[in-house]
Amino acid sequence: VKLPKLNISYKPQKIAPKFEGSVRSLLTRKLGDKMFNPAFQTDVTKPLQMDSIIDQEIQKLSGGELQRVALILVLGQGADIYLIDEPSAYLDSEQRLVAAKVIKRYIINAGRTGFIVEHDFIMATYLADRVIVYEGEPGVSCVANKPQPLVSGMNLFLSNLEITFRRDPTNFRPRINKMDSVKDKEQKMAGNYFLMED
């Protein structure tokens, strides 16, 4: 079996900038004309508020500013697969939601695939259409289950932790049910550890 050659764009978890120069210089050097593409600007750079930091020195950026630059760099690469590790790191709650929307919209519109490692539960549930659940003993051994739809994957994950989640009816964010509460017991009895809607 001959495997196809795939182009991969990768954003690591830890960002350690070595570039000496401005954000504009870095983006222009790494992305070339893509940086000036109107669709890329509308879908990626404007929502990630690049205009506010475009002339700042890379070495003087905050963690959140570096994260936004790193997201633009990873999405700006022509790739078949995007590997993005912890895209919410250093971003405030509003920036996390914007980043999640940008990543999801861009990858879907490009018709590509993204593998995203994310520990922020809200961001992970927004980004994912499929999840891979690892089971086993932490630090000893584990098995990766096959990719599965978001709800069934989250149900498996949360059942292993014996935790139930519901969506808050006012802001639609996931909320952990209090252990042994009426809602917790009802969801466990029904096998619904993760509810997308109330």
Short mmCIF file of C-alpha atoms in Angstrom, two decimals:
data_model
loop_
_atom_site.label_atom_id
_atom_site.label_comp_id
_atom_site.label_asym_id
_atom_site.label_seq_id
_atom_site.Cartn_x
_atom_site.Cartn_y
_atom_site.Cartn_z
CA VAL A 1 0.00 0.00 0.00
CA LYS A 2 1.43 3.33 -1.05
CA LEU A 3 0.59 6.15 1.30
CA PRO A 4 -0.01 9.61 -0.15
CA LYS A 5 2.45 12.38 0.61
CA LEU A 6 0.79 14.91 2.92
CA ASN A 7 1.84 18.44 3.80
CA ILE A 8 1.60 19.13 7.53
CA SER A 9 1.45 22.43 9.38
CA TYR A 10 2.33 22.19 13.08
CA LYS A 11 1.96 24.54 16.05
CA PRO A 12 3.71 23.25 19.17
CA GLN A 13 2.37 23.69 22.68
CA LYS A 14 5.26 25.83 23.86
CA ILE A 15 6.17 28.84 21.77
CA ALA A 16 9.77 30.04 22.10
CA PRO A 17 10.31 32.87 19.61
CA LYS A 18 13.77 33.19 18.11
CA PHE A 19 12.89 35.66 15.34
CA GLU A 20 14.40 39.13 15.69
CA GLY A 21 12.07 41.65 14.10
CA SER A 22 8.47 42.76 13.92
CA VAL A 23 5.32 40.68 13.61
CA ARG A 24 4.86 42.11 10.11
CA SER A 25 8.37 40.98 9.08
CA LEU A 26 7.84 37.46 10.41
CA LEU A 27 4.42 36.99 8.82
CA THR A 28 5.56 38.42 5.48
CA ARG A 29 8.68 36.22 5.47
CA LYS A 30 6.83 33.01 6.43
CA LEU A 31 3.53 33.51 4.60
CA GLY A 32 4.45 35.68 1.64
CA ASP A 33 1.45 36.74 -0.46
CA LYS A 34 -0.94 34.73 1.72
CA MET A 35 -0.59 37.49 4.30
CA PHE A 36 -2.22 39.94 1.89
CA ASN A 37 -4.96 37.61 0.66
CA PRO A 38 -8.30 39.36 1.44
CA ALA A 39 -10.02 36.10 2.44
CA PHE A 40 -7.14 35.15 4.78
CA GLN A 41 -7.23 38.60 6.32
CA THR A 42 -11.01 38.46 6.83
CA ASP A 43 -11.08 34.88 8.14
CA VAL A 44 -7.86 34.78 10.16
CA THR A 45 -5.78 37.91 10.75
CA LYS A 46 -8.57 40.39 11.51
CA PRO A 47 -10.48 38.19 13.99
CA LEU A 48 -7.15 37.43 15.73
CA GLN A 49 -6.54 41.21 15.94
CA MET A 50 -3.20 41.29 14.18
CA ASP A 51 -3.54 44.97 13.27
CA SER A 52 -3.05 45.93 16.93
CA ILE A 53 0.35 44.17 17.19
CA ILE A 54 1.58 44.03 13.57
CA ASP A 55 4.46 46.50 14.14
CA GLN A 56 5.54 45.21 17.55
CA GLU A 57 8.76 43.27 18.03
CA ILE A 58 8.25 39.50 18.32
CA GLN A 59 10.58 39.34 21.32
CA LYS A 60 8.40 41.82 23.25
CA LEU A 61 5.02 40.11 22.74
CA SER A 62 3.00 38.69 25.61
CA GLY A 63 2.11 34.99 25.71
CA GLY A 64 -1.36 35.62 24.30
CA GLU A 65 0.00 37.80 21.50
CA LEU A 66 2.57 35.13 20.60
CA GLN A 67 -0.20 32.52 20.55
CA ARG A 68 -2.24 34.57 18.09
CA VAL A 69 0.81 35.01 15.82
CA ALA A 70 1.52 31.26 16.03
CA LEU A 71 -2.08 30.46 15.04
CA ILE A 72 -1.80 32.73 12.00
CA LEU A 73 1.47 31.07 11.02
CA VAL A 74 0.09 27.52 11.32
CA LEU A 75 -3.10 28.31 9.41
CA GLY A 76 -1.21 30.29 6.78
CA GLN A 77 0.78 27.26 5.67
CA GLY A 78 -0.64 25.37 2.70
CA ALA A 79 -1.27 22.02 4.37
CA ASP A 80 -3.35 18.87 4.10
CA ILE A 81 -3.30 18.34 7.87
CA TYR A 82 -3.05 20.89 10.66
CA LEU A 83 -1.54 19.71 13.97
CA ILE A 84 -2.30 22.28 16.64
CA ASP A 85 -1.24 21.75 20.25
CA GLU A 86 -2.98 23.80 22.95
CA PRO A 87 -4.29 26.71 20.86
CA SER A 88 -5.97 28.26 23.91
CA ALA A 89 -2.77 28.62 25.98
CA TYR A 90 -2.25 32.21 27.18
CA LEU A 91 -5.49 33.46 25.59
CA ASP A 92 -8.21 35.08 27.69
CA SER A 93 -11.74 33.63 27.58
CA GLU A 94 -12.93 35.92 24.77
CA GLN A 95 -9.83 35.30 22.66
CA ARG A 96 -10.25 31.53 23.14
CA LEU A 97 -13.70 31.61 21.59
CA VAL A 98 -12.50 33.76 18.69
CA ALA A 99 -9.52 31.46 18.13
CA ALA A 100 -11.75 28.38 18.18
CA LYS A 101 -14.07 29.90 15.58
CA VAL A 102 -11.15 30.96 13.37
CA ILE A 103 -9.50 27.52 13.51
CA LYS A 104 -12.68 25.56 12.88
CA ARG A 105 -13.99 27.79 10.09
CA TYR A 106 -10.62 27.94 8.33
CA ILE A 107 -9.99 24.17 8.37
CA ILE A 108 -13.55 23.33 7.31
CA ASN A 109 -13.60 25.94 4.51
CA ALA A 110 -10.21 24.71 3.26
CA GLY A 111 -11.57 21.14 3.21
CA ARG A 112 -8.66 19.97 5.36
CA THR A 113 -8.18 17.95 8.53
CA GLY A 114 -7.04 19.21 11.91
CA PHE A 115 -5.78 17.28 14.90
CA ILE A 116 -6.04 19.53 17.92
CA VAL A 117 -4.87 18.77 21.44
CA GLU A 118 -6.81 20.95 23.85
CA HIS A 119 -7.38 20.82 27.61
CA ASP A 120 -9.89 23.68 27.77
CA PHE A 121 -13.16 21.72 27.82
CA ILE A 122 -15.28 24.50 26.31
CA MET A 123 -12.85 25.09 23.46
CA ALA A 124 -12.41 21.36 22.85
CA THR A 125 -16.15 20.75 22.59
CA TYR A 126 -16.53 23.69 20.21
CA LEU A 127 -13.66 22.63 17.95
CA ALA A 128 -14.33 18.90 17.78
CA ASP A 129 -16.59 17.02 15.46
CA ARG A 130 -14.82 13.76 16.38
CA VAL A 131 -12.74 12.82 19.42
CA ILE A 132 -10.14 10.19 20.29
CA VAL A 133 -10.43 8.98 23.88
CA TYR A 134 -7.41 7.46 25.59
CA GLU A 135 -8.06 4.88 28.29
CA GLY A 136 -5.66 3.24 30.72
CA GLU A 137 -3.49 4.01 33.68
CA PRO A 138 -1.92 7.48 33.49
CA GLY A 139 1.84 7.36 33.05
CA VAL A 140 1.82 3.56 32.74
CA SER A 141 -0.09 2.38 29.67
CA CYS A 142 -2.99 3.47 27.53
CA VAL A 143 -5.03 2.60 24.49
CA ALA A 144 -6.29 5.13 21.95
CA ASN A 145 -9.86 4.37 20.92
CA LYS A 146 -10.94 4.92 17.33
CA PRO A 147 -12.20 8.41 16.47
CA GLN A 148 -15.86 8.79 17.33
CA PRO A 149 -18.52 11.51 17.23
CA LEU A 150 -18.25 14.27 19.84
CA VAL A 151 -21.16 13.20 22.06
CA SER A 152 -20.34 9.48 22.21
CA GLY A 153 -16.64 10.23 22.70
CA MET A 154 -17.31 12.69 25.51
CA ASN A 155 -19.75 10.23 27.07
CA LEU A 156 -17.02 7.57 27.15
CA PHE A 157 -14.43 10.00 28.52
CA LEU A 158 -16.71 11.40 31.24
CA SER A 159 -18.07 7.97 32.21
CA ASN A 160 -14.48 6.88 32.94
CA LEU A 161 -14.18 9.89 35.26
CA GLU A 162 -17.71 9.39 36.68
CA ILE A 163 -18.52 13.04 35.95
CA THR A 164 -21.59 14.41 34.18
CA PHE A 165 -21.80 17.64 32.20
CA ARG A 166 -24.78 19.67 31.09
CA ARG A 167 -25.09 22.85 29.01
CA ASP A 168 -25.97 25.94 31.01
CA PRO A 169 -29.29 27.17 29.55
CA THR A 170 -28.30 30.86 29.77
CA ASN A 171 -24.81 30.85 28.20
CA PHE A 172 -24.67 27.30 26.73
CA ARG A 173 -21.30 26.57 28.33
CA PRO A 174 -20.63 23.08 29.70
CA ARG A 175 -21.13 22.81 33.45
CA ILE A 176 -20.16 19.96 35.75
CA ASN A 177 -23.07 18.55 37.70
CA LYS A 178 -22.55 18.22 41.44
CA MET A 179 -21.67 14.61 42.30
CA ASP A 180 -24.80 12.65 43.32
CA SER A 181 -27.12 15.59 42.58
CA VAL A 182 -30.51 14.84 41.03
CA LYS A 183 -29.23 15.93 37.59
CA ASP A 184 -26.04 13.86 37.99
CA LYS A 185 -28.00 10.73 38.93
CA GLU A 186 -30.55 11.22 36.12
CA GLN A 187 -27.84 11.60 33.48
CA LYS A 188 -25.86 8.59 34.75
CA MET A 189 -28.99 6.42 34.78
CA ALA A 190 -29.68 7.41 31.16
CA GLY A 191 -26.01 6.93 30.16
CA ASN A 192 -25.78 10.61 29.15
CA TYR A 193 -22.63 11.90 30.79
CA PHE A 194 -22.35 14.72 28.27
CA LEU A 195 -25.47 16.65 27.26
CA MET A 196 -25.22 19.10 24.40
CA GLU A 197 -28.68 20.54 25.16
CA ASP A 198 -30.98 20.69 28.18
#
